[in-house]
Coordinates of C-alpha atoms and ligand atoms in Angstrom, one line a residue:
M542 CA 119.1 -14.0 91.3
K543 CA 122.6 -15.3 91.5
K544 CA 122.2 -16.3 95.1
L545 CA 119.2 -18.4 94.3
L546 CA 121.0 -20.1 91.5
A547 CA 123.8 -21.0 93.8
A548 CA 121.4 -22.4 96.4
V549 CA 119.7 -24.5 93.8
S550 CA 122.8 -25.9 92.4
V551 CA 124.1 -26.9 95.7
S552 CA 121.0 -28.5 97.0
V553 CA 119.6 -30.3 93.9
L554 CA 121.9 -30.2 91.1
A555 CA 125.4 -30.9 92.6
M556 CA 125.3 -34.4 91.5
T557 CA 124.3 -33.9 87.9
A558 CA 127.1 -34.0 85.3
A559 CA 128.6 -30.5 84.3
A560 CA 126.1 -28.9 87.0
N561 CA 124.7 -26.6 84.4
A562 CA 122.7 -23.7 85.5
Q563 CA 119.0 -24.6 85.7
V564 CA 116.0 -22.5 85.2
T565 CA 113.6 -22.9 88.2
E566 CA 109.9 -22.4 88.8
E567 CA 111.0 -19.6 91.0
M568 CA 113.0 -17.9 88.2
L569 CA 109.9 -18.2 86.0
A570 CA 107.8 -16.6 88.7
N571 CA 110.3 -13.9 89.2
D572 CA 110.8 -13.1 85.5
R573 CA 108.8 -10.0 85.6
T574 CA 111.1 -8.3 88.0
D575 CA 114.4 -10.0 87.0
T576 CA 116.0 -7.5 84.7
S577 CA 119.2 -9.7 83.8
N578 CA 117.3 -12.5 82.0
V579 CA 114.0 -12.9 79.9
V580 CA 113.0 -16.5 80.6
T581 CA 109.2 -16.4 79.7
N582 CA 107.2 -15.4 76.7
G583 CA 105.5 -12.2 77.8
M584 CA 108.2 -11.1 80.1
G585 CA 106.5 -12.7 82.9
R586 CA 103.7 -15.3 82.9
D587 CA 101.1 -12.6 83.5
L588 CA 102.0 -11.4 80.0
Q589 CA 102.4 -7.7 81.2
R590 CA 105.4 -7.2 78.9
Y591 CA 106.6 -4.4 81.3
S592 CA 110.2 -4.0 82.3
P593 CA 111.1 -2.2 85.6
L594 CA 114.3 -1.0 83.9
E595 CA 114.7 2.8 83.7
T596 CA 118.2 3.2 82.6
L597 CA 116.9 3.7 79.1
N598 CA 114.4 6.6 79.4
K599 CA 112.6 9.3 77.5
D600 CA 115.6 11.6 77.5
N601 CA 118.3 9.2 76.5
V602 CA 116.3 6.8 74.1
K603 CA 117.7 8.9 71.2
N604 CA 121.1 7.4 71.9
L605 CA 119.8 3.7 71.5
V606 CA 122.1 2.1 68.9
P607 CA 122.4 -1.3 67.2
A608 CA 124.8 -3.7 69.0
W609 CA 124.5 -6.6 66.6
A610 CA 122.2 -8.1 64.2
F611 CA 121.7 -11.9 63.3
S612 CA 120.4 -13.4 60.1
M613 CA 118.2 -16.5 60.5
G614 CA 119.6 -17.5 57.0
G615 CA 118.2 -20.1 54.7
E616 CA 115.5 -19.6 52.0
K617 CA 112.7 -19.6 54.4
Q618 CA 112.6 -16.0 55.8
R619 CA 109.1 -14.9 56.4
G620 CA 106.6 -14.1 59.2
Q621 CA 109.0 -13.7 62.2
E622 CA 106.5 -13.5 65.0
T623 CA 108.7 -14.6 67.8
Q624 CA 109.9 -13.3 71.1
P625 CA 113.6 -14.0 72.0
L626 CA 114.5 -15.4 75.4
V627 CA 117.8 -14.4 77.2
Y628 CA 119.4 -16.7 79.9
D629 CA 122.9 -17.1 81.1
G630 CA 124.5 -15.1 78.4
I631 CA 122.7 -16.8 75.5
M632 CA 119.7 -15.6 73.5
Y633 CA 117.3 -18.3 72.3
V634 CA 115.0 -17.3 69.4
T635 CA 112.7 -19.3 67.1
G636 CA 112.2 -18.7 63.3
S637 CA 110.0 -19.5 60.5
Y638 CA 109.7 -23.2 59.5
S639 CA 110.3 -24.4 63.1
R640 CA 113.8 -23.4 63.6
L641 CA 115.5 -22.5 66.9
Y642 CA 118.7 -20.5 67.2
A643 CA 121.1 -20.1 70.4
I644 CA 123.1 -17.0 70.0
D645 CA 126.0 -15.4 72.1
V646 CA 124.1 -12.4 73.6
A647 CA 127.3 -10.3 73.9
T648 CA 128.5 -10.7 70.3
G649 CA 125.5 -12.0 68.3
K650 CA 127.4 -15.0 67.2
E651 CA 125.6 -18.4 66.7
I652 CA 126.2 -21.2 69.2
W653 CA 123.8 -23.7 67.8
Q654 CA 120.8 -24.1 65.4
Y655 CA 118.0 -26.6 65.5
D656 CA 116.0 -27.1 62.2
A657 CA 112.9 -29.4 62.6
R658 CA 112.5 -31.7 59.7
L659 CA 108.9 -31.0 58.6
P660 CA 106.9 -33.6 56.6
E661 CA 105.2 -32.8 53.3
G662 CA 101.6 -31.7 53.7
I663 CA 101.6 -29.5 56.9
L664 CA 98.6 -27.3 57.0
P665 CA 99.5 -24.0 58.8
C666 CA 96.7 -21.6 58.2
C667 CA 98.4 -18.4 58.7
D668 CA 102.0 -18.7 57.5
V669 CA 104.9 -20.8 58.6
I670 CA 105.5 -18.8 61.7
N671 CA 106.4 -19.6 65.3
R672 CA 105.8 -17.2 68.4
G673 CA 108.6 -18.5 70.8
A674 CA 110.0 -21.0 73.1
A675 CA 110.0 -21.7 76.8
I676 CA 112.9 -22.6 79.2
Y677 CA 112.9 -24.8 82.2
G678 CA 115.6 -27.0 84.0
D679 CA 118.3 -27.6 81.5
K680 CA 116.0 -27.7 78.5
I681 CA 114.2 -25.4 75.9
F682 CA 110.8 -26.4 74.5
F683 CA 109.2 -25.2 71.3
G684 CA 106.4 -26.4 69.0
T685 CA 106.6 -27.3 65.4
L686 CA 104.3 -26.9 62.3
D687 CA 103.6 -30.5 62.3
A688 CA 102.0 -30.1 65.7
R689 CA 104.8 -31.5 67.8
I690 CA 106.5 -30.3 70.9
V691 CA 110.3 -30.7 71.1
A692 CA 112.6 -30.4 74.1
L693 CA 116.2 -29.5 73.4
D694 CA 119.3 -29.4 75.6
L695 CA 120.0 -25.7 76.3
K696 CA 123.7 -26.0 76.0
T697 CA 123.9 -28.3 72.7
G698 CA 120.5 -28.0 71.0
D699 CA 120.3 -31.8 71.0
V700 CA 116.8 -33.3 71.2
V701 CA 116.0 -34.7 74.6
W702 CA 112.4 -35.6 73.9
R703 CA 109.8 -35.0 71.3
D704 CA 106.1 -35.7 71.2
K705 CA 103.1 -35.4 68.9
I706 CA 100.3 -32.8 70.1
A707 CA 97.9 -33.9 67.3
D708 CA 97.7 -35.2 63.7
Y709 CA 98.9 -32.5 61.3
K710 CA 97.0 -34.4 58.4
A711 CA 93.7 -33.4 60.2
G712 CA 94.8 -29.8 60.0
Y713 CA 96.5 -29.4 63.4
S714 CA 99.7 -27.4 63.8
Y715 CA 101.4 -25.6 66.7
T716 CA 102.9 -22.1 66.6
A717 CA 102.4 -20.7 70.2
A718 CA 105.1 -20.4 72.9
P719 CA 104.7 -23.2 75.4
L720 CA 104.0 -22.1 79.0
I721 CA 105.9 -23.7 82.0
V722 CA 104.1 -24.0 85.3
N723 CA 105.4 -26.1 88.3
G724 CA 107.4 -28.4 86.0
L725 CA 104.7 -28.9 83.4
V726 CA 105.0 -27.9 79.7
V727 CA 101.5 -26.5 78.8
T728 CA 100.6 -26.2 75.2
G729 CA 97.7 -25.4 73.0
N730 CA 97.0 -26.3 69.3
S731 CA 96.2 -24.6 66.0
G732 CA 93.9 -25.5 63.2
G733 CA 90.7 -24.0 63.9
E734 CA 89.9 -23.5 60.1
F735 CA 90.0 -27.3 59.6
G736 CA 87.3 -28.4 62.1
I737 CA 89.8 -29.6 64.8
V738 CA 89.1 -29.6 68.4
G739 CA 91.0 -27.1 70.5
E740 CA 92.8 -28.6 73.4
V741 CA 95.2 -27.7 76.2
Q742 CA 97.9 -30.3 77.2
A743 CA 100.3 -30.6 80.1
R744 CA 103.5 -32.6 80.0
N745 CA 106.1 -33.5 82.5
A746 CA 109.1 -31.2 81.4
D747 CA 111.6 -33.8 82.1
T748 CA 110.1 -36.8 80.4
G749 CA 107.5 -35.4 78.0
E750 CA 104.9 -37.7 79.4
V751 CA 101.4 -36.3 79.2
V752 CA 99.9 -35.4 82.7
W753 CA 96.5 -34.0 81.6
T754 CA 94.5 -32.9 78.7
R755 CA 91.6 -30.5 78.4
P756 CA 89.5 -30.2 75.3
M757 CA 87.9 -26.8 74.8
I758 CA 84.5 -27.9 73.2
E759 CA 81.8 -29.3 75.3
G760 CA 81.1 -33.0 75.2
H761 CA 84.8 -34.1 74.9
M762 CA 86.4 -35.8 77.8
G763 CA 89.6 -34.5 79.6
T764 CA 92.2 -37.0 80.8
L765 CA 94.5 -36.9 84.0
N766 CA 97.3 -39.5 84.3
G767 CA 96.2 -41.4 81.4
K768 CA 92.6 -41.9 82.5
E769 CA 89.6 -40.0 81.7
S770 CA 88.9 -37.1 84.1
T771 CA 85.9 -34.9 83.5
M772 CA 83.9 -33.9 80.4
T773 CA 84.2 -30.4 79.2
G774 CA 80.9 -28.7 79.8
T775 CA 77.7 -30.8 79.3
L776 CA 77.1 -32.7 76.1
N777 CA 74.7 -30.9 73.7
A778 CA 73.9 -28.0 76.1
T779 CA 74.9 -25.4 73.6
W780 CA 75.8 -27.3 70.5
P781 CA 73.2 -29.0 68.2
G782 CA 73.6 -32.6 67.1
D783 CA 77.1 -33.9 66.5
L784 CA 78.7 -30.6 65.4
W785 CA 80.8 -30.5 68.6
K786 CA 82.8 -33.4 67.3
T787 CA 84.4 -31.0 64.8
G788 CA 83.8 -27.9 66.9
G789 CA 87.0 -25.8 66.5
G790 CA 87.9 -23.6 69.5
A791 CA 91.7 -23.9 68.7
T792 CA 93.9 -22.8 71.6
W793 CA 96.4 -21.4 69.0
L794 CA 97.9 -18.5 70.9
G795 CA 98.9 -20.4 74.1
G796 CA 98.0 -19.1 77.5
S797 CA 99.0 -17.1 80.6
Y798 CA 99.4 -18.0 84.3
D799 CA 98.1 -16.0 87.2
I800 CA 100.3 -17.3 90.0
E801 CA 98.1 -15.5 92.8
T802 CA 95.0 -17.4 91.9
D803 CA 96.9 -20.5 90.6
T804 CA 95.1 -20.4 87.4
L805 CA 96.0 -21.0 83.7
V806 CA 94.1 -18.9 81.3
F807 CA 93.7 -20.2 77.7
G808 CA 91.6 -18.6 75.0
A809 CA 89.6 -20.7 72.4
G810 CA 89.2 -19.7 68.8
N811 CA 86.2 -19.7 66.5
P812 CA 83.6 -22.5 66.7
A813 CA 83.6 -24.5 63.4
P814 CA 82.4 -24.1 60.8
W815 CA 82.4 -20.2 60.6
N816 CA 78.8 -20.3 59.2
S817 CA 76.9 -19.9 62.4
W818 CA 73.5 -20.8 61.1
L819 CA 74.7 -24.5 61.1
R820 CA 75.5 -24.3 64.7
N821 CA 72.4 -22.4 65.7
A822 CA 69.5 -22.1 63.3
G823 CA 67.4 -20.4 65.8
E824 CA 67.1 -17.0 67.0
P825 CA 69.0 -15.5 70.0
T826 CA 65.8 -15.8 72.0
D827 CA 66.5 -19.6 72.1
G828 CA 68.4 -18.8 75.3
N829 CA 71.9 -20.1 75.3
K830 CA 71.2 -23.1 73.1
G831 CA 73.5 -21.9 70.3
D832 CA 76.3 -20.4 72.2
N833 CA 78.7 -23.2 71.2
L834 CA 80.8 -23.3 74.4
Y835 CA 83.6 -23.1 75.0
A836 CA 84.6 -21.7 71.5
A837 CA 85.3 -18.0 71.4
S838 CA 85.9 -18.0 75.1
R839 CA 88.5 -17.5 77.8
V840 CA 88.8 -20.4 80.1
G841 CA 90.4 -20.5 83.5
I842 CA 92.0 -24.0 84.1
D843 CA 93.4 -25.7 87.3
P844 CA 97.2 -26.3 86.4
H845 CA 97.2 -29.5 88.6
T846 CA 94.3 -31.4 87.1
G847 CA 93.4 -29.6 83.9
D848 CA 89.8 -29.0 85.2
I849 CA 88.0 -25.8 84.2
K850 CA 87.6 -23.4 87.0
W851 CA 85.7 -20.6 85.1
H852 CA 84.8 -19.5 81.7
F853 CA 84.0 -16.2 80.0
Q854 CA 82.7 -16.3 76.4
T855 CA 83.3 -13.1 74.5
T856 CA 81.3 -13.9 71.3
P857 CA 78.4 -16.5 71.8
R858 CA 77.3 -18.3 68.6
E859 CA 80.3 -16.6 67.0
G860 CA 79.9 -16.0 63.2
W861 CA 82.6 -13.8 62.1
D862 CA 85.7 -15.7 62.9
Y863 CA 86.1 -13.6 66.2
D864 CA 88.5 -16.2 67.8
G865 CA 88.5 -15.8 71.7
V866 CA 92.2 -16.5 71.8
N867 CA 93.7 -13.1 72.5
E868 CA 96.0 -13.0 75.5
V869 CA 94.6 -12.5 79.0
V870 CA 96.9 -10.2 81.0
A871 CA 96.8 -10.3 84.9
Y872 CA 97.2 -6.8 86.5
T873 CA 96.2 -4.7 89.6
D874 CA 94.1 -1.6 88.8
R875 CA 94.6 1.8 90.3
S876 CA 92.1 1.0 93.1
G877 CA 94.0 -2.2 93.9
N878 CA 91.5 -4.6 92.4
K879 CA 93.0 -7.7 90.9
R880 CA 91.8 -7.8 87.4
F881 CA 92.4 -9.5 83.9
A882 CA 92.3 -7.7 80.7
T883 CA 92.0 -8.9 77.2
A884 CA 91.4 -7.0 73.8
D885 CA 89.2 -9.4 71.8
R886 CA 89.2 -9.9 68.0
N887 CA 85.5 -8.7 68.1
G888 CA 86.7 -5.2 69.0
F889 CA 86.0 -4.8 72.7
F890 CA 88.5 -4.4 75.5
Y891 CA 87.3 -6.5 78.5
V892 CA 88.1 -6.4 82.1
L893 CA 87.4 -9.4 84.2
N894 CA 87.7 -10.4 87.8
R895 CA 90.8 -12.4 88.5
E896 CA 89.3 -14.8 91.1
D897 CA 86.5 -16.1 89.0
G898 CA 86.8 -14.7 85.5
A899 CA 83.5 -12.7 86.2
F900 CA 82.8 -9.8 83.9
V901 CA 83.7 -6.3 85.0
S902 CA 83.5 -4.1 81.9
A903 CA 83.8 -3.9 78.2
K904 CA 84.5 -1.0 75.9
P905 CA 85.4 -0.6 72.2
F906 CA 89.0 -0.4 71.4
V907 CA 88.4 0.2 67.6
K908 CA 86.3 2.7 65.9
D909 CA 83.4 1.2 63.7
I910 CA 82.2 -1.9 65.4
S911 CA 79.2 -3.0 63.3
W912 CA 78.1 -6.5 64.7
A913 CA 77.2 -5.4 68.2
E914 CA 75.9 -2.1 69.7
G915 CA 77.8 -2.9 72.9
I916 CA 78.2 -5.3 75.7
D917 CA 75.5 -5.6 78.3
E918 CA 75.9 -5.7 82.1
T919 CA 76.3 -9.5 82.1
G920 CA 79.1 -9.3 79.4
R921 CA 76.9 -10.6 76.6
P922 CA 77.0 -8.8 73.2
I923 CA 73.9 -6.6 72.2
Y924 CA 73.8 -8.1 68.7
V925 CA 73.1 -6.1 65.5
E926 CA 71.1 -9.0 63.9
G927 CA 71.2 -7.4 60.5
N928 CA 75.1 -7.6 60.6
R929 CA 75.0 -11.4 60.9
P930 CA 76.1 -12.9 57.6
G931 CA 73.0 -14.4 56.0
N932 CA 71.8 -18.1 56.2
P933 CA 72.8 -19.8 53.0
A934 CA 69.8 -22.2 53.5
N935 CA 67.5 -19.1 52.6
A936 CA 69.5 -18.5 49.2
T937 CA 67.0 -19.2 46.4
D938 CA 69.9 -20.5 44.2
G939 CA 71.3 -22.8 46.9
G940 CA 74.5 -20.7 46.8
K941 CA 75.7 -18.1 49.3
G942 CA 73.6 -16.2 51.8
E943 CA 73.3 -12.5 52.2
V944 CA 76.6 -10.6 52.1
V945 CA 77.2 -8.1 55.0
F946 CA 79.9 -5.6 55.5
A947 CA 81.1 -6.3 59.2
S948 CA 83.7 -4.4 61.2
P949 CA 86.2 -5.4 62.5
S950 CA 87.4 -7.8 59.9
F951 CA 87.9 -11.4 60.8
L952 CA 91.6 -10.6 61.5
G953 CA 90.2 -8.7 64.3
G954 CA 90.2 -5.3 66.0
K955 CA 93.4 -7.0 67.5
N956 CA 94.8 -10.3 66.4
W957 CA 97.6 -12.4 68.1
M958 CA 100.0 -9.5 68.5
P959 CA 100.4 -9.0 72.3
M960 CA 99.5 -5.7 74.1
A961 CA 101.4 -4.5 77.0
F962 CA 100.5 -3.1 80.5
S963 CA 102.6 -0.3 82.1
Q964 CA 102.9 -0.4 85.8
H965 CA 104.4 3.1 85.2
T966 CA 101.1 4.7 83.8
G967 CA 98.5 2.0 84.8
N968 CA 97.5 2.0 81.1
F969 CA 97.3 -0.8 78.4
Y970 CA 99.0 -0.3 75.0
V971 CA 97.0 -2.2 72.5
P972 CA 98.1 -2.7 68.8
S973 CA 94.8 -2.6 66.8
N974 CA 93.6 -2.4 63.3
E975 CA 90.8 -0.4 61.7
W976 CA 89.4 -2.7 59.1
G977 CA 86.3 -4.4 58.0
M978 CA 85.1 -7.1 55.5
D979 CA 82.5 -8.3 53.2
I980 CA 81.5 -11.7 54.6
W981 CA 78.9 -14.3 53.5
N982 CA 78.1 -17.9 54.4
E983 CA 77.9 -20.8 52.1
P984 CA 77.2 -24.5 52.2
V985 CA 79.9 -26.6 53.7
T986 CA 80.6 -30.3 54.9
Y987 CA 83.4 -31.6 57.1
K988 CA 86.3 -33.4 55.4
K989 CA 89.4 -34.3 57.3
G990 CA 92.4 -32.0 56.4
A991 CA 90.3 -29.6 54.3
A992 CA 89.3 -26.0 55.2
Y993 CA 86.0 -26.1 57.1
L994 CA 84.6 -22.6 56.9
G995 CA 81.2 -22.4 55.1
S996 CA 82.2 -18.6 54.6
G997 CA 83.8 -16.3 52.0
F998 CA 85.2 -12.9 52.8
T999 CA 87.2 -9.8 51.5
I1000 CA 89.0 -7.5 54.0
K1001 CA 89.0 -3.8 53.3
P1002 CA 90.5 -0.8 55.2
N1003 CA 88.2 1.3 57.0
Y1004 CA 90.3 4.5 56.4
E1005 CA 92.4 5.8 53.6
D1006 CA 95.3 6.9 55.6
H1007 CA 95.8 4.3 58.3
I1008 CA 94.7 0.7 59.3
G1009 CA 97.2 0.2 62.2
S1010 CA 96.4 2.0 65.4
L1011 CA 98.4 1.6 68.6
K1012 CA 96.1 3.0 71.6
A1013 CA 96.9 3.8 75.2
I1014 CA 93.8 2.6 77.0
D1015 CA 92.9 3.4 80.7
P1016 CA 91.6 0.0 81.8
D1017 CA 89.5 1.7 84.6
T1018 CA 87.4 3.6 82.1
G1019 CA 87.9 2.1 78.8
E1020 CA 89.0 5.6 77.5
W1021 CA 91.7 6.0 74.8
V1022 CA 94.5 8.2 76.3
W1023 CA 96.1 8.6 72.9
E1024 CA 96.3 6.8 69.5
Y1025 CA 99.3 6.4 67.2
K1026 CA 98.2 5.7 63.7
N1027 CA 100.2 3.6 61.2
E1028 CA 99.5 3.2 57.4
A1029 CA 99.9 -0.6 57.3
P1030 CA 98.1 -3.0 59.8
L1031 CA 100.0 -3.6 63.0
W1032 CA 101.0 -7.2 63.5
G1033 CA 103.7 -7.2 66.2
G1034 CA 104.0 -7.1 69.9
V1035 CA 104.2 -4.1 72.3
M1036 CA 106.6 -3.6 75.3
T1037 CA 106.6 -1.0 78.1
T1038 CA 109.3 0.1 80.4
A1039 CA 109.7 1.9 83.7
G1040 CA 111.7 4.5 81.7
G1041 CA 108.4 5.7 80.2
L1042 CA 108.7 4.1 76.8
V1043 CA 106.5 2.0 74.6
F1044 CA 108.3 -0.1 72.0
F1045 CA 106.8 -1.7 69.0
G1046 CA 107.5 -2.3 65.3
T1047 CA 105.6 -1.7 62.0
P1048 CA 105.2 -3.7 58.7
E1049 CA 107.1 -0.8 57.1
G1050 CA 110.2 -2.0 59.1
E1051 CA 110.4 0.8 61.7
F1052 CA 111.2 -0.2 65.3
I1053 CA 109.7 2.6 67.4
A1054 CA 109.8 4.0 70.9
L1055 CA 106.9 6.2 71.9
D1056 CA 106.4 8.4 75.0
D1057 CA 104.0 6.4 77.3
A1058 CA 102.2 9.6 78.3
T1059 CA 101.7 11.3 75.1
G1060 CA 102.3 8.9 72.2
E1061 CA 105.0 11.1 70.9
K1062 CA 107.6 9.3 68.7
L1063 CA 111.0 9.5 70.5
W1064 CA 113.2 7.2 68.5
S1065 CA 112.9 4.9 65.5
F1066 CA 115.2 2.5 63.6
Q1067 CA 114.6 1.0 60.1
T1068 CA 115.2 -2.7 60.3
G1069 CA 115.0 -3.5 56.6
S1070 CA 112.0 -5.8 56.7
G1071 CA 108.5 -5.6 58.3
I1072 CA 108.4 -6.3 62.1
V1073 CA 105.7 -8.7 63.4
G1074 CA 107.9 -9.9 66.3
Q1075 CA 107.8 -9.2 70.1
P1076 CA 110.3 -6.9 71.7
I1077 CA 112.3 -7.5 74.9
T1078 CA 114.7 -5.6 77.1
W1079 CA 117.3 -6.6 79.7
E1080 CA 120.3 -5.4 81.4
M1081 CA 123.9 -6.7 81.0
E1082 CA 127.0 -5.2 82.6
G1083 CA 125.2 -2.0 83.5
E1084 CA 123.9 -1.4 80.0
Q1085 CA 120.2 -1.7 79.0
Y1086 CA 119.6 -3.8 75.8
V1087 CA 116.6 -4.1 73.5
S1088 CA 115.8 -6.8 70.9
V1089 CA 113.3 -7.5 68.3
V1090 CA 113.0 -9.7 65.3
S1091 CA 112.3 -8.3 62.0
G1092 CA 110.8 -10.4 59.2
W1093 CA 107.5 -9.6 57.4
G1094 CA 104.9 -12.2 56.9
G1095 CA 102.0 -13.8 58.8
A1096 CA 98.3 -13.7 58.1
V1097 CA 98.0 -10.4 56.5
P1098 CA 99.7 -10.9 53.2
L1099 CA 98.0 -14.3 52.9
W1100 CA 94.3 -13.4 54.0
G1101 CA 94.2 -9.6 54.0
G1102 CA 92.0 -9.2 50.7
E1103 CA 92.3 -5.4 49.5
V1104 CA 94.6 -4.8 52.5
A1105 CA 97.1 -7.4 51.3
K1106 CA 97.3 -5.7 47.9
K1107 CA 98.0 -2.6 49.7
V1108 CA 101.1 -3.9 51.5
N1109 CA 102.3 -6.4 48.8
Y1110 CA 105.5 -4.1 48.3
L1111 CA 106.9 -5.1 51.7
N1112 CA 109.8 -7.4 51.8
Q1113 CA 110.1 -10.6 53.8
G1114 CA 113.0 -11.3 56.1
G1115 CA 114.5 -12.8 59.2
M1116 CA 116.9 -10.7 61.2
V1117 CA 117.3 -10.5 65.0
W1118 CA 118.2 -6.8 65.9
T1119 CA 119.7 -6.0 69.2
F1120 CA 120.2 -2.4 70.4
K1121 CA 121.9 -0.9 73.4
L1122 CA 122.3 2.2 75.2
P1123 CA 126.1 2.6 75.7
K1124 CA 127.2 3.4 79.3
Q1125 CA 128.7 6.8 78.3
M1126 CA 125.5 7.9 76.6
A1127 CA 123.1 7.0 79.3
A1128 CA 123.2 10.5 81.0
N1129 CA 121.7 11.8 77.7
Ligands
CA2608 CA1 89.8 -18.5 63.5

């Protein structure tokens, strides 16, 4: 990596002032194998979250100790769902309320801090969180709660450019880590509960100029270089009337990039409103008329033009808020097949073909799925019609439709929190939750900037002793190799290592390392607040480091119904914890 840096700085950057080190497309592409830096969200744009480091292993992880801790400060400490980046001796980490910190990675001392000035009246649905930044060239990029994207100078934190993704007054916000591909900053948007329209946008990283846009709901036009390009889908093919105009499909978790097929993969959230009868009053025998593409889908996008290459819809005519946004991880299975895997909100773990997104298999990754009996050989759910929340139009009093108990809950068998793939075992490690909900539909009309649901709900635990469930899943068979139960719902990311370790955190504040083969707990550390962040690891001067951000918050305390009451004793926070295995203790 040093050699590459040297070559770049001689050929391209010799003339730039200060000749700062620059992050290149090659470095982003190599992030999955470079152990000295972490320059992408997901530890590689395939989002495997797997480190080839084995300095830290099953025998010596008991010697992992804190190196430093950093407080994000202020009065706004909550919901730290971020993943730190490490580059050139500096850690970059985002915090709640659209803040970004540069920290000396050797000492934990702050270098600079950027605090976005947010307007009154922002409408983040699910706490004031941020899920991370992206680095390219001499800049760092991150999104803000008022639906903007900001580019800062890596060294100083000064604003280089800033642009509006969408109108926060209409319910848009932005919380995902941006994705950099070939010099483009690619972003999604949030706001699926406000009748917004999900979109993917690509900007020139140097200038902030928009190169292309791709709306996720059929009937809307994409753009390329400032002109209309192609329509998303076919107008009114799967949406009745004008509902597509406020059709949802928020791309709120960002995306991944498969370099081998040169494809961006973004997920789209729930169709709006939640009440599915408004979007399809008919029966499922109406063919695909009410599928509401491309909501609740994964979509493969050409990174050069923004055109759609393929799509796979996990929940057609979705009606439980089973957003289709969960991360799509590119991997190679044990037989050498190139695959994608994704664990959907709807409770099924899908394997897709990487070339064209075609369906390969789907198996449950939670215990009590009630809305579908399974997934058929085409990838379509086999619905349990009685588990669809009732049509309020049939209510005799004009009020709510029939209440059903559906599982998983709308917060999903798995929500945003990223799973990890291990090249060491060939298994996925999926943070899941065992919960359900009472859900019903009710009348609703669209009003700009107001919640557009047409549903009510109460989340309930499915088991007395646990909601959280981290599962090791064999993607070839869908079988669960082991399960680690946790009392509170899991809401943070997972990381695997070649040393045979699985790292994750709990709302109770424990940062934990498990044995990847057995699920046995090998190490844990109490961080003082709930962990909803995403761990990373890297190596510096021959020692392996691990970092995670601690700070309880996110959607569970806000929307968790009976589960929220169960976890209301947990303290909020905002602390970056960095651990290391001291050289002299590496032998074990
Ligand atoms: Ca949603």
